[in-house]
Amino acid sequence: MKHVHRLAIAAALALAFVFSFSVGSALAQDSAALIKYRQRVMRALSGHMGALGEYAKNNLPYDGHVAVHARGLAELSKLLPEIFPKGTENGKTDALPDIWAKPADFRKAAENMGDEAAKLAGMSDAMGAKAQIKELGKSCGGCHKKFRQPKEKSYKNKK
Amino acid sequence: MHPFRLPPARRAWWLAFVLLLAAAPGPAAAAEPDPQRGAYIFRASGGCTCHTDLKNGGPTLAGGRAMPTPFGVLYATNITPHRQTGLGAWSEADFIRAMRRGIGAGGEHLFPAFPYTAFAGMTERDLRDLWAYLRTVPPVERANRPDELWPPFGWRFLLGFWKWLNFAPRPFEPDPARSAEWNRGAYLSRHVAHCAECHTPRDLSGALRPELRNAGTPSGPEGALAPNITPDPETGVGNWSLTDMTWFLETALKPNGDDAQSLMGEVIEHGYRHMTPADRKAIAVYYRSLPPIRNKVQAPPRSEGAP
């Protein structure tokens, strides 16, 4: 009984030892996927924001759609603090180190965007909505100015 | 006989005559400068954010903003009406000379990071109104920081030579073949909003390259990338509609749903969004009329491990 017990412990320890390596390399593998995921989330944001822009500047007959885009933006804003885990600072990303150095500021900027979007979602008057779309547009800069690389330093600049 | 020694009735008539002369309307250029109109011109010029150290929360128009150039670092000057450290001791003529000819109140040449090359085409009325507005801005005591230019670029007298090569100030001449709206857009863009000053690559002497005017540069002011804003469909803004452009100049939102970065965001926030819709439209009309220049603007690849 004792002999089997020690064997079990030894096997468990060996597995844990091996597993500890694979966790590290799994994160390294996944960081590229994590970065791509959050870039798709950013695309989703710009999809909604771009649609709101087309609506507002061209006076499109989609007053009823504004709340859909606004709710989408408000919900997506809640994901932002979660999709920048440690280990995804480097690689094909334009995220700046301050996202991890100043997480409270980052969270606050994301929440601000969410608040402006929620305000828009609650509006029923089209004129007011157009003005609020402009305000919402300003909140993009709340993150981008401090936490995103400028174009001349983007990872997208190829040889 | 001296007017004051005249009998009272005659004195009154004399006084009335003098006052009537003074009140008579003079030529148009002698009209009172209008600081409110000047405030609008200030906004149309981009809100002068170059003269405010926004990054470090510096006071408005009090200078101190660092501008890295290929020639070294320049520090923007204090243009508040503070007497000792700003423009408080300048006259209107000093200001107009600076804007039109790039010469400071002490007779010194000014570095063309200050885009007098564009402002030189502003009308006298606009310049006078702009000066009147600048006089109303709160004066801030903040001494100008000396520029850190590598020799010989810091030698101001060499700028006389630079100007001889590159600077031929001309007032704006409307094109009679174009609409009033186009001409308004051309005037605003070339001489007030001064778009080409940022959106054009420069030669080794720091002068704009005329064949690539508005065609963008990967290393513009403060090293920022400035896109090609000619109507080329692949490398410029040829796929932008007129409405895309006017909306952008008002909100900094691009057709792809992203917002404008850094410096352009600043000049929209502090400047262009305060313009009238008609003026923004005039600028867009002007830009859509430009010949498309195929110029792909791309910065060098970021080095591995760089922050």
Coordinates of C-alpha atoms in Angstrom, one line a residue:
Chain A
M1 CA 0.0 0.0 0.0
K2 CA 2.8 2.5 1.0
H3 CA 4.8 1.6 -2.1
V4 CA 1.8 2.4 -4.4
H5 CA 1.1 5.5 -2.5
R6 CA 4.7 6.9 -3.0
L7 CA 4.5 5.9 -6.7
A8 CA 1.3 7.9 -7.1
I9 CA 2.8 10.9 -5.5
A10 CA 5.9 10.6 -7.7
A11 CA 3.8 10.3 -10.8
A12 CA 1.7 13.3 -9.8
L13 CA 4.8 15.4 -9.2
A14 CA 6.3 14.3 -12.5
L15 CA 3.1 15.3 -14.3
A16 CA 3.0 18.6 -12.5
F17 CA 6.6 19.3 -13.5
V18 CA 5.9 18.5 -17.2
F19 CA 2.6 20.4 -17.1
S20 CA 4.3 23.6 -15.7
F21 CA 6.3 23.8 -18.9
S22 CA 3.4 23.4 -21.2
V23 CA 1.4 26.2 -19.4
G24 CA 4.2 28.7 -20.2
S25 CA 4.4 27.6 -23.9
A26 CA 0.6 27.4 -24.2
L27 CA 0.4 31.1 -23.2
A28 CA 3.2 32.0 -25.7
Q29 CA 1.3 30.2 -28.4
D30 CA -2.0 31.7 -27.4
S31 CA -0.8 35.2 -27.1
A32 CA -0.9 35.6 -30.9
A33 CA -4.5 34.3 -30.8
L34 CA -5.3 36.5 -27.8
I35 CA -4.0 39.5 -29.7
K36 CA -6.0 38.6 -32.8
Y37 CA -9.1 38.1 -30.7
R38 CA -8.9 41.6 -29.2
Q39 CA -8.2 43.1 -32.6
R40 CA -11.5 41.5 -33.9
V41 CA -13.2 43.1 -30.9
M42 CA -11.7 46.5 -31.9
R43 CA -13.0 45.8 -35.4
A44 CA -16.5 45.2 -34.0
L45 CA -16.2 48.6 -32.2
S46 CA -15.3 50.3 -35.4
G47 CA -18.0 48.5 -37.3
H48 CA -20.7 49.9 -34.9
M49 CA -19.0 53.3 -34.8
G50 CA -18.6 53.5 -38.5
A51 CA -22.2 52.6 -39.0
L52 CA -23.3 55.3 -36.6
G53 CA -21.1 57.7 -38.5
E54 CA -22.6 56.8 -41.9
Y55 CA -26.1 57.2 -40.4
A56 CA -25.4 60.6 -38.9
K57 CA -23.5 62.2 -41.7
N58 CA -25.7 61.0 -44.5
N59 CA -29.0 61.3 -42.7
L60 CA -29.9 57.6 -43.3
P61 CA -33.4 56.4 -42.5
Y62 CA -32.2 54.1 -39.7
D63 CA -33.2 56.0 -36.6
G64 CA -34.3 52.7 -35.0
H65 CA -30.8 51.2 -35.5
V66 CA -29.0 53.7 -33.4
A67 CA -29.8 52.0 -30.1
V68 CA -28.7 48.6 -31.5
H69 CA -25.2 50.0 -32.3
A70 CA -25.1 51.9 -29.1
R71 CA -26.0 48.9 -27.0
G72 CA -23.4 46.9 -28.9
L73 CA -20.7 49.4 -28.1
A74 CA -21.7 49.6 -24.5
E75 CA -21.5 45.8 -24.1
L76 CA -18.2 45.6 -25.9
S77 CA -16.7 48.3 -23.8
K78 CA -17.0 45.9 -20.8
L79 CA -14.8 43.4 -22.5
L80 CA -11.9 45.8 -23.0
P81 CA -10.3 45.5 -19.5
E82 CA -10.4 41.6 -19.9
I83 CA -8.8 41.2 -23.2
F84 CA -5.4 42.6 -22.4
P85 CA -4.0 39.8 -20.2
K86 CA -0.3 39.7 -19.1
G87 CA 1.8 38.0 -21.8
T88 CA 0.2 39.8 -24.7
E89 CA 2.2 43.0 -24.5
N90 CA 4.5 42.2 -27.4
G91 CA 4.0 40.8 -30.9
K92 CA 1.8 42.0 -33.7
T93 CA 0.1 44.6 -31.5
D94 CA -0.1 48.4 -31.2
A95 CA -1.0 48.2 -27.5
L96 CA 1.2 50.5 -25.4
P97 CA 2.8 49.4 -22.1
D98 CA 0.6 51.9 -20.1
I99 CA -2.3 49.5 -20.5
W100 CA -0.6 47.3 -18.0
A101 CA 1.2 50.0 -16.1
K102 CA -1.9 52.1 -15.5
P103 CA -4.8 49.6 -15.5
A104 CA -7.1 51.9 -13.5
D105 CA -6.7 54.7 -16.2
F106 CA -7.3 52.1 -18.9
R107 CA -10.4 50.8 -17.2
K108 CA -11.7 54.3 -16.7
A109 CA -11.3 55.2 -20.4
A110 CA -13.1 52.1 -21.4
E111 CA -15.9 52.8 -19.0
N112 CA -16.2 56.4 -20.3
M113 CA -16.8 55.0 -23.8
G114 CA -19.4 52.6 -22.4
D115 CA -21.1 55.5 -20.6
E116 CA -21.3 57.6 -23.7
A117 CA -22.7 54.6 -25.7
A118 CA -25.3 53.9 -23.0
K119 CA -26.4 57.5 -23.1
L120 CA -26.9 57.2 -26.8
A121 CA -28.8 54.0 -26.5
G122 CA -31.2 55.7 -24.2
M123 CA -32.0 58.6 -26.5
S124 CA -35.2 58.7 -28.6
D125 CA -34.8 62.0 -30.4
A126 CA -32.8 61.9 -33.6
M127 CA -31.2 65.3 -33.4
G128 CA -30.0 64.7 -29.9
A129 CA -28.7 61.3 -31.0
K130 CA -26.6 62.9 -33.8
A131 CA -25.0 65.2 -31.3
Q132 CA -24.4 62.3 -28.9
I133 CA -22.8 60.3 -31.7
K134 CA -20.2 63.1 -32.0
E135 CA -19.5 63.0 -28.3
L136 CA -19.2 59.2 -28.4
G137 CA -16.7 59.6 -31.2
K138 CA -14.5 61.7 -29.0
S139 CA -14.4 58.9 -26.4
C140 CA -12.4 56.8 -28.8
G141 CA -9.5 59.1 -28.2
G142 CA -9.8 58.5 -24.5
C143 CA -8.0 55.1 -25.0
H144 CA -6.3 55.7 -28.3
K145 CA -4.3 58.8 -27.3
K146 CA -2.7 57.1 -24.3
F147 CA -2.8 53.4 -25.0
R148 CA -2.3 52.9 -28.8
Q149 CA 0.9 53.3 -30.8
P150 CA 0.8 56.2 -33.3
K151 CA 0.7 55.2 -37.0
E152 CA 4.5 55.8 -37.5
K153 CA 5.2 53.2 -34.8
S154 CA 2.6 50.7 -35.8
Y155 CA 3.5 47.0 -36.1
K156 CA 1.8 47.1 -39.5
N157 CA 4.7 49.0 -41.1
K158 CA 6.2 46.3 -43.2
K159 CA 9.6 46.3 -44.9
Chain B
M1 CA -6.5 132.6 -33.2
H2 CA -6.0 129.5 -31.0
P3 CA -9.3 127.4 -30.8
F4 CA -9.3 127.5 -27.0
R5 CA -9.3 131.3 -27.0
L6 CA -12.4 131.5 -29.3
P7 CA -15.6 132.7 -27.9
P8 CA -17.7 129.7 -26.6
A9 CA -20.1 129.6 -29.6
R10 CA -17.3 129.5 -32.2
R11 CA -15.4 127.0 -30.0
A12 CA -18.4 124.7 -30.1
W13 CA -18.6 124.9 -33.9
W14 CA -14.9 124.2 -34.1
L15 CA -15.2 121.2 -31.8
A16 CA -18.1 119.8 -33.8
F17 CA -16.1 120.2 -37.1
V18 CA -13.2 118.3 -35.6
L19 CA -15.4 115.5 -34.2
L20 CA -17.2 115.2 -37.5
L21 CA -13.8 114.7 -39.3
A22 CA -12.8 112.1 -36.8
A23 CA -16.1 110.2 -37.1
A24 CA -16.1 110.2 -41.0
P25 CA -15.6 106.7 -42.3
G26 CA -12.1 106.1 -43.6
P27 CA -10.9 103.5 -46.2
A28 CA -11.9 99.8 -45.4
A29 CA -8.4 98.8 -44.1
A30 CA -8.8 101.3 -41.3
A31 CA -11.9 99.5 -39.9
E32 CA -11.6 98.5 -36.2
P33 CA -10.1 95.1 -35.8
D34 CA -12.6 92.5 -34.6
P35 CA -11.4 90.1 -31.9
Q36 CA -14.4 87.9 -32.3
R37 CA -13.8 87.5 -36.0
G38 CA -10.2 86.9 -35.0
A39 CA -11.2 84.1 -32.6
Y40 CA -12.8 82.3 -35.6
I41 CA -9.7 82.7 -37.7
F42 CA -7.7 81.3 -34.8
R43 CA -9.9 78.2 -34.7
A44 CA -9.7 77.9 -38.5
S45 CA -5.9 77.9 -38.2
G46 CA -6.1 74.8 -36.1
G47 CA -6.4 76.5 -32.7
C48 CA -2.6 77.1 -32.5
T49 CA -2.0 74.0 -30.5
C50 CA 1.7 74.1 -31.5
H51 CA 2.0 77.0 -29.0
T52 CA 0.5 75.0 -26.1
D53 CA 2.4 72.3 -24.3
L54 CA -0.7 70.0 -24.2
K55 CA 1.3 66.8 -23.3
N56 CA 2.4 68.4 -20.1
G57 CA -0.7 70.3 -19.3
G58 CA 1.0 73.7 -20.1
P59 CA -1.1 76.9 -20.1
T60 CA -2.8 77.9 -23.3
L61 CA -0.6 79.5 -25.9
A62 CA 2.2 80.0 -23.4
G63 CA 4.7 77.9 -25.4
G64 CA 7.1 75.4 -24.2
R65 CA 6.0 72.6 -26.5
A66 CA 8.9 70.6 -27.8
M67 CA 9.0 70.0 -31.5
P68 CA 11.6 67.5 -32.6
T69 CA 12.9 68.2 -36.1
P70 CA 15.7 66.7 -38.2
F71 CA 17.7 69.8 -37.2
G72 CA 17.3 69.5 -33.5
V73 CA 14.5 70.4 -31.0
L74 CA 12.6 73.6 -31.2
Y75 CA 10.5 75.0 -28.4
A76 CA 7.4 76.9 -29.3
T77 CA 7.2 80.4 -28.0
N78 CA 4.8 82.1 -25.6
I79 CA 2.3 84.0 -27.7
T80 CA 0.1 85.3 -24.9
P81 CA 0.1 89.0 -24.4
H82 CA 2.4 88.9 -21.4
R83 CA 4.7 91.9 -21.5
Q84 CA 8.0 90.4 -20.6
T85 CA 7.8 86.7 -21.7
G86 CA 5.1 86.9 -24.4
L87 CA 4.0 89.2 -27.2
G88 CA 2.8 92.0 -24.8
A89 CA 5.3 94.5 -26.2
W90 CA 4.6 93.6 -29.9
S91 CA 2.7 96.0 -32.1
E92 CA 0.2 94.9 -34.7
A93 CA 2.8 95.7 -37.4
D94 CA 5.3 93.4 -35.6
F95 CA 2.7 90.6 -35.7
I96 CA 1.9 91.1 -39.3
R97 CA 5.6 91.1 -40.2
A98 CA 6.1 87.8 -38.3
M99 CA 3.1 86.2 -40.1
R100 CA 3.9 87.5 -43.5
R101 CA 7.7 87.5 -43.6
G102 CA 8.8 85.3 -40.8
I103 CA 10.6 88.1 -38.9
G104 CA 10.4 88.6 -35.2
A105 CA 10.0 91.9 -33.3
G106 CA 13.7 92.1 -32.8
G107 CA 14.3 91.8 -36.6
E108 CA 15.5 88.2 -36.3
H109 CA 14.5 85.5 -38.8
L110 CA 12.0 82.9 -37.4
F111 CA 12.4 79.2 -38.0
P112 CA 9.9 77.9 -40.5
A113 CA 8.6 75.3 -38.1
F114 CA 6.4 78.3 -37.6
P115 CA 4.5 78.1 -40.9
Y116 CA 4.7 81.7 -42.0
T117 CA 5.2 80.1 -45.4
A118 CA 1.5 79.5 -45.3
F119 CA 0.3 82.4 -43.2
A120 CA 2.0 84.9 -45.6
G121 CA -1.1 84.6 -47.9
M122 CA -3.6 85.7 -45.2
T123 CA -5.5 88.9 -45.9
E124 CA -4.6 92.0 -43.9
R125 CA -8.1 92.0 -42.4
D126 CA -7.7 88.5 -41.2
L127 CA -4.3 89.1 -39.7
R128 CA -5.5 92.3 -37.9
D129 CA -8.5 90.5 -36.5
L130 CA -6.3 87.5 -35.4
W131 CA -4.0 89.9 -33.6
A132 CA -6.9 91.6 -31.9
Y133 CA -8.0 88.2 -30.7
L134 CA -4.6 87.2 -29.4
R135 CA -4.5 90.4 -27.3
T136 CA -7.6 89.1 -25.4
V137 CA -6.0 85.8 -24.5
P138 CA -5.0 85.6 -20.8
P139 CA -1.4 86.7 -20.4
V140 CA 0.8 84.0 -18.9
E141 CA 4.3 84.5 -17.5
R142 CA 6.4 81.7 -19.0
A143 CA 9.9 82.4 -20.4
N144 CA 10.7 80.9 -23.8
R145 CA 12.9 77.9 -23.7
P146 CA 16.0 78.2 -25.9
D147 CA 16.0 76.0 -29.0
E148 CA 18.4 73.1 -29.2
L149 CA 19.4 73.1 -32.8
W150 CA 22.6 71.6 -34.1
P151 CA 25.0 74.0 -35.7
P152 CA 24.7 75.5 -38.3
F153 CA 20.9 75.1 -38.2
G154 CA 20.6 77.3 -35.2
W155 CA 22.3 80.2 -37.0
R156 CA 19.3 82.5 -37.7
F157 CA 21.1 84.6 -40.3
L158 CA 21.3 81.5 -42.6
L159 CA 17.5 81.6 -42.7
G160 CA 17.9 84.6 -44.9
F161 CA 19.4 82.3 -47.5
W162 CA 16.8 79.7 -46.9
K163 CA 14.1 82.2 -47.5
W164 CA 15.8 83.4 -50.7
L165 CA 15.7 79.7 -51.9
N166 CA 12.3 78.7 -50.6
F167 CA 10.1 81.6 -49.6
A168 CA 8.4 84.0 -52.0
P169 CA 5.4 85.4 -50.0
R170 CA 2.4 86.2 -52.1
P171 CA -1.1 87.3 -51.1
F172 CA -3.8 84.8 -52.0
E173 CA -5.1 85.3 -55.5
P174 CA -8.6 83.9 -56.1
D175 CA -8.9 81.9 -59.3
P176 CA -11.7 83.5 -61.4
A177 CA -12.4 80.3 -63.2
R178 CA -13.4 78.6 -59.9
S179 CA -16.4 79.1 -57.7
A180 CA -16.4 81.3 -54.7
E181 CA -16.7 78.2 -52.5
W182 CA -13.6 76.6 -54.1
N183 CA -11.7 79.9 -53.6
R184 CA -12.7 80.0 -50.0
G185 CA -11.6 76.4 -49.5
A186 CA -8.3 77.2 -51.3
Y187 CA -7.7 80.2 -49.1
L188 CA -8.5 78.4 -45.9
S189 CA -6.5 75.3 -46.7
R190 CA -3.4 77.0 -48.1
H191 CA -3.1 79.9 -45.8
V192 CA -5.1 79.5 -42.6
A193 CA -5.7 75.8 -41.8
H194 CA -2.3 75.3 -43.5
C195 CA -2.9 71.6 -44.2
A196 CA 0.0 71.1 -46.6
E197 CA 2.5 72.2 -44.0
C198 CA 2.0 68.9 -42.2
H199 CA 0.8 66.7 -45.1
T200 CA 3.8 67.3 -47.4
P201 CA 7.3 65.7 -47.3
R202 CA 10.2 68.1 -47.0
D203 CA 13.5 68.2 -48.7
L204 CA 16.9 68.3 -47.0
S205 CA 16.6 72.0 -46.2
G206 CA 13.2 71.5 -44.6
A207 CA 11.3 73.1 -47.4
L208 CA 8.0 71.5 -48.7
R209 CA 8.5 69.4 -51.8
P210 CA 6.1 71.0 -54.2
E211 CA 5.6 67.9 -56.4
L212 CA 4.3 66.0 -53.4
R213 CA 2.2 68.7 -51.9
N214 CA -0.5 67.2 -49.7
A215 CA 0.7 63.7 -50.7
G216 CA 1.6 62.7 -47.1
T217 CA 4.8 61.8 -45.3
P218 CA 5.8 59.1 -42.9
S219 CA 7.8 61.6 -40.9
G220 CA 5.9 64.9 -40.6
P221 CA 5.7 67.3 -37.7
E222 CA 7.0 65.9 -34.4
G223 CA 7.8 62.7 -36.4
A224 CA 4.2 61.8 -36.8
L225 CA 2.9 60.1 -39.9
A226 CA 0.7 62.5 -42.0
P227 CA -1.5 60.7 -44.6
N228 CA -1.8 61.4 -48.3
I229 CA -4.8 63.7 -48.6
T230 CA -4.9 64.0 -52.3
P231 CA -7.8 62.2 -54.0
D232 CA -5.8 59.2 -55.1
P233 CA -8.1 56.2 -54.7
E234 CA -5.4 53.8 -53.6
T235 CA -2.9 55.8 -51.6
G236 CA -4.9 58.9 -50.8
V237 CA -8.5 59.8 -49.9
G238 CA -10.0 59.3 -53.4
N239 CA -12.6 57.0 -51.9
W240 CA -13.8 59.5 -49.4
S241 CA -17.1 61.4 -50.3
L242 CA -17.5 65.1 -49.7
T243 CA -19.6 64.2 -46.6
D244 CA -16.9 61.8 -45.3
M245 CA -14.5 64.8 -45.4
T246 CA -16.7 67.4 -43.8
W247 CA -17.8 64.9 -41.1
F248 CA -14.1 64.0 -40.5
L249 CA -13.1 67.7 -40.1
E250 CA -15.8 68.1 -37.6
T251 CA -15.6 64.9 -35.6
A252 CA -12.2 63.3 -36.3
L253 CA -14.1 60.1 -37.3
K254 CA -12.9 58.3 -40.4
P255 CA -15.1 56.3 -42.8
N256 CA -13.6 53.1 -41.4
G257 CA -15.0 53.8 -38.0
D258 CA -11.5 54.7 -36.5
D259 CA -10.6 58.1 -35.1
A260 CA -7.8 60.4 -36.2
Q261 CA -4.6 60.1 -34.3
S262 CA -2.5 62.6 -32.3
L263 CA -1.8 65.9 -34.0
M264 CA -4.8 65.7 -36.5
G265 CA -7.1 64.9 -33.5
E266 CA -5.7 68.0 -31.8
V267 CA -6.3 70.4 -34.6
I268 CA -9.8 69.2 -35.1
E269 CA -10.6 69.3 -31.4
H270 CA -9.1 72.8 -30.8
G271 CA -9.6 74.2 -34.3
Y272 CA -11.5 72.8 -37.3
R273 CA -14.6 71.6 -35.5
H274 CA -15.3 75.2 -34.5
M275 CA -15.6 76.2 -38.2
T276 CA -18.9 76.7 -39.9
P277 CA -20.2 73.8 -41.9
A278 CA -19.9 75.9 -45.1
D279 CA -16.1 76.5 -44.5
R280 CA -15.5 72.8 -43.8
K281 CA -17.4 72.0 -47.0
A282 CA -15.3 74.6 -48.9
I283 CA -12.1 72.9 -47.7
A284 CA -13.5 69.5 -48.8
V285 CA -14.5 70.9 -52.2
Y286 CA -11.0 72.3 -52.7
Y287 CA -9.4 69.0 -51.7
R288 CA -11.5 66.9 -54.0
S289 CA -10.5 69.2 -56.9
L290 CA -6.7 68.5 -56.5
P291 CA -4.9 66.2 -58.9
P292 CA -4.5 62.8 -57.3
I293 CA -0.9 62.0 -56.4
R294 CA 0.0 58.4 -56.1
N295 CA 2.2 58.2 -53.0
K296 CA 2.0 55.3 -50.5
V297 CA 2.9 56.7 -47.1
Q298 CA 4.4 54.1 -44.9
A299 CA 6.8 54.4 -42.0
P300 CA 9.8 52.1 -41.6
P301 CA 9.1 48.8 -39.8
R302 CA 9.1 49.0 -36.0
S303 CA 12.3 47.3 -34.7
E304 CA 11.7 44.1 -32.6
G305 CA 11.4 44.7 -28.9
A306 CA 11.0 48.5 -29.4
P307 CA 8.5 50.1 -26.9

